mmCIF file of C-alpha atoms in Angstrom:
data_model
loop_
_atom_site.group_PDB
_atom_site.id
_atom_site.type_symbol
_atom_site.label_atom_id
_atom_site.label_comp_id
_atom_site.label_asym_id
_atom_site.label_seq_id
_atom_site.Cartn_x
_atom_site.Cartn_y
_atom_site.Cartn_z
ATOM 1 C CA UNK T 26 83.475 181.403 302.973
ATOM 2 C CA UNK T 27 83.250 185.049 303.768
ATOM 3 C CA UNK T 28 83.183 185.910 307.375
ATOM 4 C CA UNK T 29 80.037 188.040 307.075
ATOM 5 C CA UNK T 30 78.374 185.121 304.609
ATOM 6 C CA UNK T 31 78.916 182.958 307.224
ATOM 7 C CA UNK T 32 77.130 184.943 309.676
ATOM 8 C CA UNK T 33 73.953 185.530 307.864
ATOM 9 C CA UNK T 34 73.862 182.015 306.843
ATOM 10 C CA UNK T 35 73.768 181.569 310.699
ATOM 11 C CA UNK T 36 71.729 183.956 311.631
ATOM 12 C CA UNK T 37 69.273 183.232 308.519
ATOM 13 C CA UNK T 38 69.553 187.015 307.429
ATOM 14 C CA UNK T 39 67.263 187.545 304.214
ATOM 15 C CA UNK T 40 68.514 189.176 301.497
ATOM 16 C CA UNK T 41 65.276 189.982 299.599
ATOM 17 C CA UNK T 42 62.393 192.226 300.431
ATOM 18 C CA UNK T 43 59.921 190.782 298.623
ATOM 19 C CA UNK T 44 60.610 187.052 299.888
ATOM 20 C CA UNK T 45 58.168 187.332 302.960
ATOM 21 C CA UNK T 46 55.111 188.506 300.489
ATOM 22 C CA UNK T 47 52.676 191.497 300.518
ATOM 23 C CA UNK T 48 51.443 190.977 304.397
ATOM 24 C CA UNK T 49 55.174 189.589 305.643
ATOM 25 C CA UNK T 50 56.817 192.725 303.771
ATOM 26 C CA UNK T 51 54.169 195.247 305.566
ATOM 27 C CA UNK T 52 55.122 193.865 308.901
ATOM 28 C CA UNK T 53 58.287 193.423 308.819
ATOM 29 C CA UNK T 54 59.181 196.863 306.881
ATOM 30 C CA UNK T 55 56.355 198.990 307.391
ATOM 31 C CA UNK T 56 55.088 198.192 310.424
ATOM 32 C CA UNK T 57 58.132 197.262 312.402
ATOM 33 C CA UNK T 58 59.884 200.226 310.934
ATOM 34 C CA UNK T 59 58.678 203.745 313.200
ATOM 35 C CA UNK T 60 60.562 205.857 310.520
ATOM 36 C CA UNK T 61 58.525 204.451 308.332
ATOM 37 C CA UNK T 62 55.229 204.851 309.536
ATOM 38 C CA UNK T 63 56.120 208.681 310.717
ATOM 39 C CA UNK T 64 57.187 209.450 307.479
ATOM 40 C CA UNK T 65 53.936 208.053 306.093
ATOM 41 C CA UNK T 66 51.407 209.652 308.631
ATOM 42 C CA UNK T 67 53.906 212.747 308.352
ATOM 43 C CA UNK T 68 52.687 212.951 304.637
ATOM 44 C CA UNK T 69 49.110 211.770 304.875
ATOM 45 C CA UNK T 70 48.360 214.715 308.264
ATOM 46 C CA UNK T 71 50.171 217.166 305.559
ATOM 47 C CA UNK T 72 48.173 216.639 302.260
ATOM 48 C CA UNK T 73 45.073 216.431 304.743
ATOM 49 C CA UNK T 74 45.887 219.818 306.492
ATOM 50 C CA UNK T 75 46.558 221.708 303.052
ATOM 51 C CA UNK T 76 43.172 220.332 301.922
ATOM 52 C CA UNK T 77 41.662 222.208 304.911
ATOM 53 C CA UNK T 78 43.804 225.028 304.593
ATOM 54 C CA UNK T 79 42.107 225.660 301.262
ATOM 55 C CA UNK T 80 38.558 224.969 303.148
ATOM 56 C CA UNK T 81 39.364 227.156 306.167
ATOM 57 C CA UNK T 82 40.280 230.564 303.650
ATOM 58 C CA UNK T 83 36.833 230.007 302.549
ATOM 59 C CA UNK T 84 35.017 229.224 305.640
ATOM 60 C CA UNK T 85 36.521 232.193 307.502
ATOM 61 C CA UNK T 86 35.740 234.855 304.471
ATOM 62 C CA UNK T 87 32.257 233.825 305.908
ATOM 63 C CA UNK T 88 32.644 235.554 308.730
ATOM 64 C CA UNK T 89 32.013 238.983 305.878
ATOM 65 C CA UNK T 90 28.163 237.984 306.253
ATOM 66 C CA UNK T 91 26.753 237.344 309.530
ATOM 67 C CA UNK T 92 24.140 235.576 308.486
ATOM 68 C CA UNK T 93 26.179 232.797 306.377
ATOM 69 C CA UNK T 94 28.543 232.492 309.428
ATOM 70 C CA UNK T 95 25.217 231.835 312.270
ATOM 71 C CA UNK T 96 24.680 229.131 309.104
ATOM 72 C CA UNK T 97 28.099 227.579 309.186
ATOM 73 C CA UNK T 98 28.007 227.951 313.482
ATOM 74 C CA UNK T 99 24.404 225.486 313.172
ATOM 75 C CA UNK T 100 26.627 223.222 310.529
ATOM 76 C CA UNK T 101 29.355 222.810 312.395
ATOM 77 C CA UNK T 102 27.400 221.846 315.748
ATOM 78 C CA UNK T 103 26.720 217.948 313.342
ATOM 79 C CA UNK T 104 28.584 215.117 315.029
ATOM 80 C CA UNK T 105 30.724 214.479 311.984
ATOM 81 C CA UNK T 106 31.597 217.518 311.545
ATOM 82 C CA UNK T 107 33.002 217.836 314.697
ATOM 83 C CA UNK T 108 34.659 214.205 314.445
ATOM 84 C CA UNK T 109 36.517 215.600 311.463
ATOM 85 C CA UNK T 110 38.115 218.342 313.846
ATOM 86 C CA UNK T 111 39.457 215.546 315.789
ATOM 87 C CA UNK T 112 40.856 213.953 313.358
ATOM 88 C CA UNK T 113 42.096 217.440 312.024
ATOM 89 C CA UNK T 114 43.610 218.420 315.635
ATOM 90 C CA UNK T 115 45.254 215.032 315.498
ATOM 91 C CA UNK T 116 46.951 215.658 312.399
ATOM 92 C CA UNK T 117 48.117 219.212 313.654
ATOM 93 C CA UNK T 118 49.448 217.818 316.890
ATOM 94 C CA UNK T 119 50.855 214.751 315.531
ATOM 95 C CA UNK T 120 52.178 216.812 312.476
ATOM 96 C CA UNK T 121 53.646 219.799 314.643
ATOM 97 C CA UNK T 122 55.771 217.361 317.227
ATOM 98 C CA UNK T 123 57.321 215.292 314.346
ATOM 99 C CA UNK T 124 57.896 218.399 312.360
ATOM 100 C CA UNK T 125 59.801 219.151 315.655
ATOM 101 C CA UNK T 126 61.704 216.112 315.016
ATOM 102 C CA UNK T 127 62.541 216.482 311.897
ATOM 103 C CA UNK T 128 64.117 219.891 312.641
ATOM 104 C CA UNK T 129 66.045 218.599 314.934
ATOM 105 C CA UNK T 130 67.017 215.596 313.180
ATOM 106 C CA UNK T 131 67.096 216.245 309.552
ATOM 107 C CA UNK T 132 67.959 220.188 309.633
ATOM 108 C CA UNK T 133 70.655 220.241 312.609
ATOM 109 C CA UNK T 134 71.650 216.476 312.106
ATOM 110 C CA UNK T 135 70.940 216.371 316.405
ATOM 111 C CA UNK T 136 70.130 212.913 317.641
ATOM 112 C CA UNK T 137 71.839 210.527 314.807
ATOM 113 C CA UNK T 138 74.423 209.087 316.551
ATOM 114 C CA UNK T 139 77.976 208.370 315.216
ATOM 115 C CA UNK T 140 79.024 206.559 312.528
ATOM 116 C CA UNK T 141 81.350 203.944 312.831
ATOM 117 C CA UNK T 142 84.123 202.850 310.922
ATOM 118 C CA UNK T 143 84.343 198.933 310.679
ATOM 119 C CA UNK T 144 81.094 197.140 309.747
ATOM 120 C CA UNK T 145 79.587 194.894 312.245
ATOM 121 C CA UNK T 146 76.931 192.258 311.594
ATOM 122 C CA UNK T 147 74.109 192.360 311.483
ATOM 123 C CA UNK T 148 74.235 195.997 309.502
ATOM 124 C CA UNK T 149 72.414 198.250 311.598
ATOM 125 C CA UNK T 150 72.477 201.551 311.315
ATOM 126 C CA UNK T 151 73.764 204.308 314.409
ATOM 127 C CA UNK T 152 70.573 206.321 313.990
ATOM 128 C CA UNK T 153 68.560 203.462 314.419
ATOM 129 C CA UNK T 154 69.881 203.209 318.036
ATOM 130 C CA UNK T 155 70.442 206.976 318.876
ATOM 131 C CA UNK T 156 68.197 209.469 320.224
ATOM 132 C CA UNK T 157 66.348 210.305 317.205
ATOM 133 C CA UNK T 158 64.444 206.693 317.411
ATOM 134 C CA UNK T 159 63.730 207.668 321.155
ATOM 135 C CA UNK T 160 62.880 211.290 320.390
ATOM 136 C CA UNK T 161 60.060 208.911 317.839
ATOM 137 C CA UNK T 162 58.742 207.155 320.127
ATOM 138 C CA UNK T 163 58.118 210.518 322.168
ATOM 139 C CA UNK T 164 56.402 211.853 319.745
ATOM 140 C CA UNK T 165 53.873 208.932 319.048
ATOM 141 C CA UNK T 166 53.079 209.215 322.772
ATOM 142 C CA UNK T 167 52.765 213.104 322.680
ATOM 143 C CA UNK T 168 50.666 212.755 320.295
ATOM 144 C CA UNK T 169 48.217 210.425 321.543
ATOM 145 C CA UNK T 170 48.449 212.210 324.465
ATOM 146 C CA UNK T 171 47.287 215.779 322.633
ATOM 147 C CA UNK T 172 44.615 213.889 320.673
ATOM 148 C CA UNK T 173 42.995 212.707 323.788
ATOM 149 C CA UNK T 174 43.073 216.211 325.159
ATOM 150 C CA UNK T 175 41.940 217.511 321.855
ATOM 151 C CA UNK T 176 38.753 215.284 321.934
ATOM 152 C CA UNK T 177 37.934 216.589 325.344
ATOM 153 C CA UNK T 178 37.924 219.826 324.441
ATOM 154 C CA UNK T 179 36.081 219.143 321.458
ATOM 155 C CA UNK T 180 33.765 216.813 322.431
ATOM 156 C CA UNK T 181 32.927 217.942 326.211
ATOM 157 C CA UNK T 182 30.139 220.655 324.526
ATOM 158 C CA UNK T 183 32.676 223.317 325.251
ATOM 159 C CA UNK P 9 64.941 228.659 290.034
ATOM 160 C CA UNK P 10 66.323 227.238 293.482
ATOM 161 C CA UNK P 11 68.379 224.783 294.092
ATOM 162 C CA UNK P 12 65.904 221.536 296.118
ATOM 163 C CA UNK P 13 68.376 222.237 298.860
ATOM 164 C CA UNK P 14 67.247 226.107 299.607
ATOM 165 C CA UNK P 15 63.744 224.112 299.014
ATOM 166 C CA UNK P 16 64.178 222.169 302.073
ATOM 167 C CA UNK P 17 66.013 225.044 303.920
ATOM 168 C CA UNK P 18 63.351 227.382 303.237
ATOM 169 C CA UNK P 19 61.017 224.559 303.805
ATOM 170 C CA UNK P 20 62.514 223.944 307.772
ATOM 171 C CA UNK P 21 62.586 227.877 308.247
ATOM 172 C CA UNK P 22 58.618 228.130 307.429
ATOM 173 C CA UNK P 23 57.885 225.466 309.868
ATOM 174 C CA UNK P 24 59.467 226.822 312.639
ATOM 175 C CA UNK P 25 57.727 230.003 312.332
ATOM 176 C CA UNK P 26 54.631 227.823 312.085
ATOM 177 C CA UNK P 27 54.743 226.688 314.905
ATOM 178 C CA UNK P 28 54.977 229.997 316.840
ATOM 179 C CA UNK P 29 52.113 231.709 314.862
ATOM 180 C CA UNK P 30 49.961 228.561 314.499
ATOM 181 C CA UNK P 31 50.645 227.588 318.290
ATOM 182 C CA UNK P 32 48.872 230.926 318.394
ATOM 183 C CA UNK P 33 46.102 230.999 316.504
ATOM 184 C CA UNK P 34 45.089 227.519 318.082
ATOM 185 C CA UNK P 35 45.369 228.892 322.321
ATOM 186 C CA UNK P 36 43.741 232.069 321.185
ATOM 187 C CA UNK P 37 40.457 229.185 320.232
ATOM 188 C CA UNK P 38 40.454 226.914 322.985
ATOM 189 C CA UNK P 39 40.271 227.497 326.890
ATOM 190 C CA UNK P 40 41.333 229.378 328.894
ATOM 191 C CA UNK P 41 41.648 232.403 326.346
ATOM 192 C CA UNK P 42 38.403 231.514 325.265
ATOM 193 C CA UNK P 43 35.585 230.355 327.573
ATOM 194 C CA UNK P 44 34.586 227.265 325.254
ATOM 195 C CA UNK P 45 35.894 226.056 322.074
ATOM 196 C CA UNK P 46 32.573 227.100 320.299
ATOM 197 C CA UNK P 47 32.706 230.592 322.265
ATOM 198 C CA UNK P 48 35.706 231.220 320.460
ATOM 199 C CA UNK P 49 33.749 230.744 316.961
ATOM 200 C CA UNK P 50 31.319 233.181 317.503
ATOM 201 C CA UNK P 51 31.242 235.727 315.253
ATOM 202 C CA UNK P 52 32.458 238.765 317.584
ATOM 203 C CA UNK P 53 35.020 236.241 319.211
ATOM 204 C CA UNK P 54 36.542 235.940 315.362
ATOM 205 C CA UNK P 55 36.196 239.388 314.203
ATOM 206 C CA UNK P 56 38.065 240.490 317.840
ATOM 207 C CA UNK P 57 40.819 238.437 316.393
ATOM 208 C CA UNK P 58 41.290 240.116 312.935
ATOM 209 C CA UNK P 59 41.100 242.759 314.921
ATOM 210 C CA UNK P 60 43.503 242.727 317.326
ATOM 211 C CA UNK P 61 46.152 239.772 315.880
ATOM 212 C CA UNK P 62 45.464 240.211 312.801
ATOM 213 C CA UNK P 63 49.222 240.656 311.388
ATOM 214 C CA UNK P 64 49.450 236.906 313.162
ATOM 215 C CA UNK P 65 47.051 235.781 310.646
ATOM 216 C CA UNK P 66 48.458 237.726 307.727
ATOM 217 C CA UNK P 67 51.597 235.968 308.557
ATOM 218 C CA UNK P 68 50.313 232.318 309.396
ATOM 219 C CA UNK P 69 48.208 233.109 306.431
ATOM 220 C CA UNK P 70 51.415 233.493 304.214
ATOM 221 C CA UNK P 71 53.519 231.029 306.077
ATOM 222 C CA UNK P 72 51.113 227.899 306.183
ATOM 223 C CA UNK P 73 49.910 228.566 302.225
ATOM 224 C CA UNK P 74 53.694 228.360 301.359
ATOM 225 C CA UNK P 75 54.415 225.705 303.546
ATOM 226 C CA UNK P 76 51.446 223.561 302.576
ATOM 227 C CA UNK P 77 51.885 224.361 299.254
ATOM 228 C CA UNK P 78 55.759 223.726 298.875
ATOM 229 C CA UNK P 79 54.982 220.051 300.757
ATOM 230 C CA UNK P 80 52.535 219.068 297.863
ATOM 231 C CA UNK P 81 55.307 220.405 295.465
ATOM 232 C CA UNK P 82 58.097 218.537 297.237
ATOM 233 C CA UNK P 83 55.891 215.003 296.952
ATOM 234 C CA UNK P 84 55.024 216.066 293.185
ATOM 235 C CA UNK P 85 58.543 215.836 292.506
ATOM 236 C CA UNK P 86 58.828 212.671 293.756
ATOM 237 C CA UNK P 87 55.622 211.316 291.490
ATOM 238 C CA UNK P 88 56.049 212.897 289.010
ATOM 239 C CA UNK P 89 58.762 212.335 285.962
ATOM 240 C CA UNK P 90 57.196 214.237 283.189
ATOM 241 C CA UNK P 91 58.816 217.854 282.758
ATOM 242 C CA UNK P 92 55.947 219.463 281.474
ATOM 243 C CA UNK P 93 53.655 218.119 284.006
ATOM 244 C CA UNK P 94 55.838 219.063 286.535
ATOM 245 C CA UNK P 95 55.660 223.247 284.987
ATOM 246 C CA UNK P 96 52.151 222.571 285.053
ATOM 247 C CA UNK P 97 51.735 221.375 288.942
ATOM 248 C CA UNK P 98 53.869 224.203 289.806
ATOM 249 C CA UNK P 99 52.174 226.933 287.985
ATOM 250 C CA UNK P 100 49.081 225.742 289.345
ATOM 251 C CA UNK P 101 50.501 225.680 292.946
ATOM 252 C CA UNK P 102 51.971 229.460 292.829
ATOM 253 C CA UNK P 103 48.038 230.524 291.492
ATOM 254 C CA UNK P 104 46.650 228.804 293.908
ATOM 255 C CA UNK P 105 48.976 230.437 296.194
ATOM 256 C CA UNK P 106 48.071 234.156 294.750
ATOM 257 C CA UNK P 107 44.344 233.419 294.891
ATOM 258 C CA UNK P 108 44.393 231.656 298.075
ATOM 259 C CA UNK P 109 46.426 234.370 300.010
ATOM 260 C CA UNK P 110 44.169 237.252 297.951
ATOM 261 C CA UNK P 111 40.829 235.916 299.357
ATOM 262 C CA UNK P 112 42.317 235.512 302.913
ATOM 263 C CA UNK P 113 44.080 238.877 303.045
ATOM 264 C CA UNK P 114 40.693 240.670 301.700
ATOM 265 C CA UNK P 115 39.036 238.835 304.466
ATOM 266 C CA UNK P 116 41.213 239.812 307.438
ATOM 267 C CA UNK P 117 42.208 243.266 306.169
ATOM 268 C CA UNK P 118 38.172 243.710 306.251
ATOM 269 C CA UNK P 119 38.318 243.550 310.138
ATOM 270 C CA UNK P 120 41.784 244.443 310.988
#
């Protein structure tokens, strides 16, 4: 038998994605995989933001009538509507620091690690141990940390 | 026309000048540049900014649209296999680019 057979035989490595089901493929490769989930919130904060970007044009070419701006001022004071600029300052934030990331990472190839040249089991790649996965992890907290902020400043009636 | 390479290079540029201009727009809205959040909506508060920054907005203006924009036509080219449905998501995402940064430059230009 094959050296590295023998080893995932062993160490009961599975070789299909699929074999753990819908809810056992969502843990173990969405939501125990950070690259994952960035790249997924990284897409979802991006569509959201150009849908407001399309809103925003509008709502500021308000701001040509004074009286249909005081109207938008009384409609933005709702509860919702100023829940949605939480969530929208939340995407920004979260959406700015891992667009950081991904200059860094992607653009300038910083924070990969090295590759190596003999395989070693189980195959894991450098980056996943290198700064980039760190750097991740810094922004999540960032993040959470700006959103909080965000809602204070939101929220307090300022 | 490019290459998806210049795409993504052009794609990284934009967002690092986002940053800068949209990093900002956002301090000039919150405390301390403004006394409250909602101060900085008020109508003379907003108009002051066309005013006075308002080549930051032309530019975040142009900047954001493109970058927004190019994002929605980087994931249609993941989605999306048919040729001709790809000409037509891109045609409608450079309009809606012209329109888009038409109404918003008529707007600030109105103040600046």
């Amino acid at each position: 038998m094959h050296m590295g057979e023998e080893i995932m035989n062993k160490k009961k490595i599975h070789l299909y994605e699929n074999e753990y089901g819908i809810l056992g493929h969502l843990y173990k490769h969405v939501l125990m995989n950070p690259e994952r989930i960035a790249f997924t919130l990284h897409r979802i904060t991006g569509i959201g933001m150009v849908l407001y970007l399309v809103l925003h044009v509008y709502m500021t070419s308000l701001t040509l009538d004074p009286l249909r701006w005081a109207s938008f001022l009384t409609t933005i004071e709702n509860p919702l509507v100023r829940f949605g600029e939480w969530l929208l300052a939340g995407a920004v934030i979260y959406h700015g620091l891992n667009g950081i990331r991904l200059i860094l990472t992607e653009a300038l190839g910083i924070g990969l690690g090295k590759p190596r040249r003999k395989a070693v089991y189980p195959l894991v790649s450098p980056s996943i141990r290198a700064a980039q996965r760190k750097s991740l992890y810094l922004v999540f907290a960032l993040s959470l940390v700006g959103w909080i902020i965000a809602g204070y400043i939101i929220f307090s009636g300022g | 026309m490019f290459r998806e390479s210049l795409w993504s290079l052009i794609q990284y540029l934009t967002a690092a000048l986002l940053l800068v201009v949209l990093g900002i727009h956002i301090l000039t809205h919150i405390p301390p540049f403004v006394e409250t959040y909602h101060e900085g909506l008020s109508l003379e508060s907003v108009r002051t900014n066309y005013r006075e920054l308002g080549w930051v907005l032309l530019i975040l203006l142009y900047v954001a649209l493109f970058h927004g924009l190019n994002g929605i036509r980087g994931l249609a080219h993941e989605i999306i296999r048919n040729t001709r449905m790809l000409t037509i998501v891109n045609t409608a995402l450079v309009l809606l680019f012209i329109i888009l940064a038409a109404y918003g430059t008529y707007t600030i230009m109105k103040w600046a």
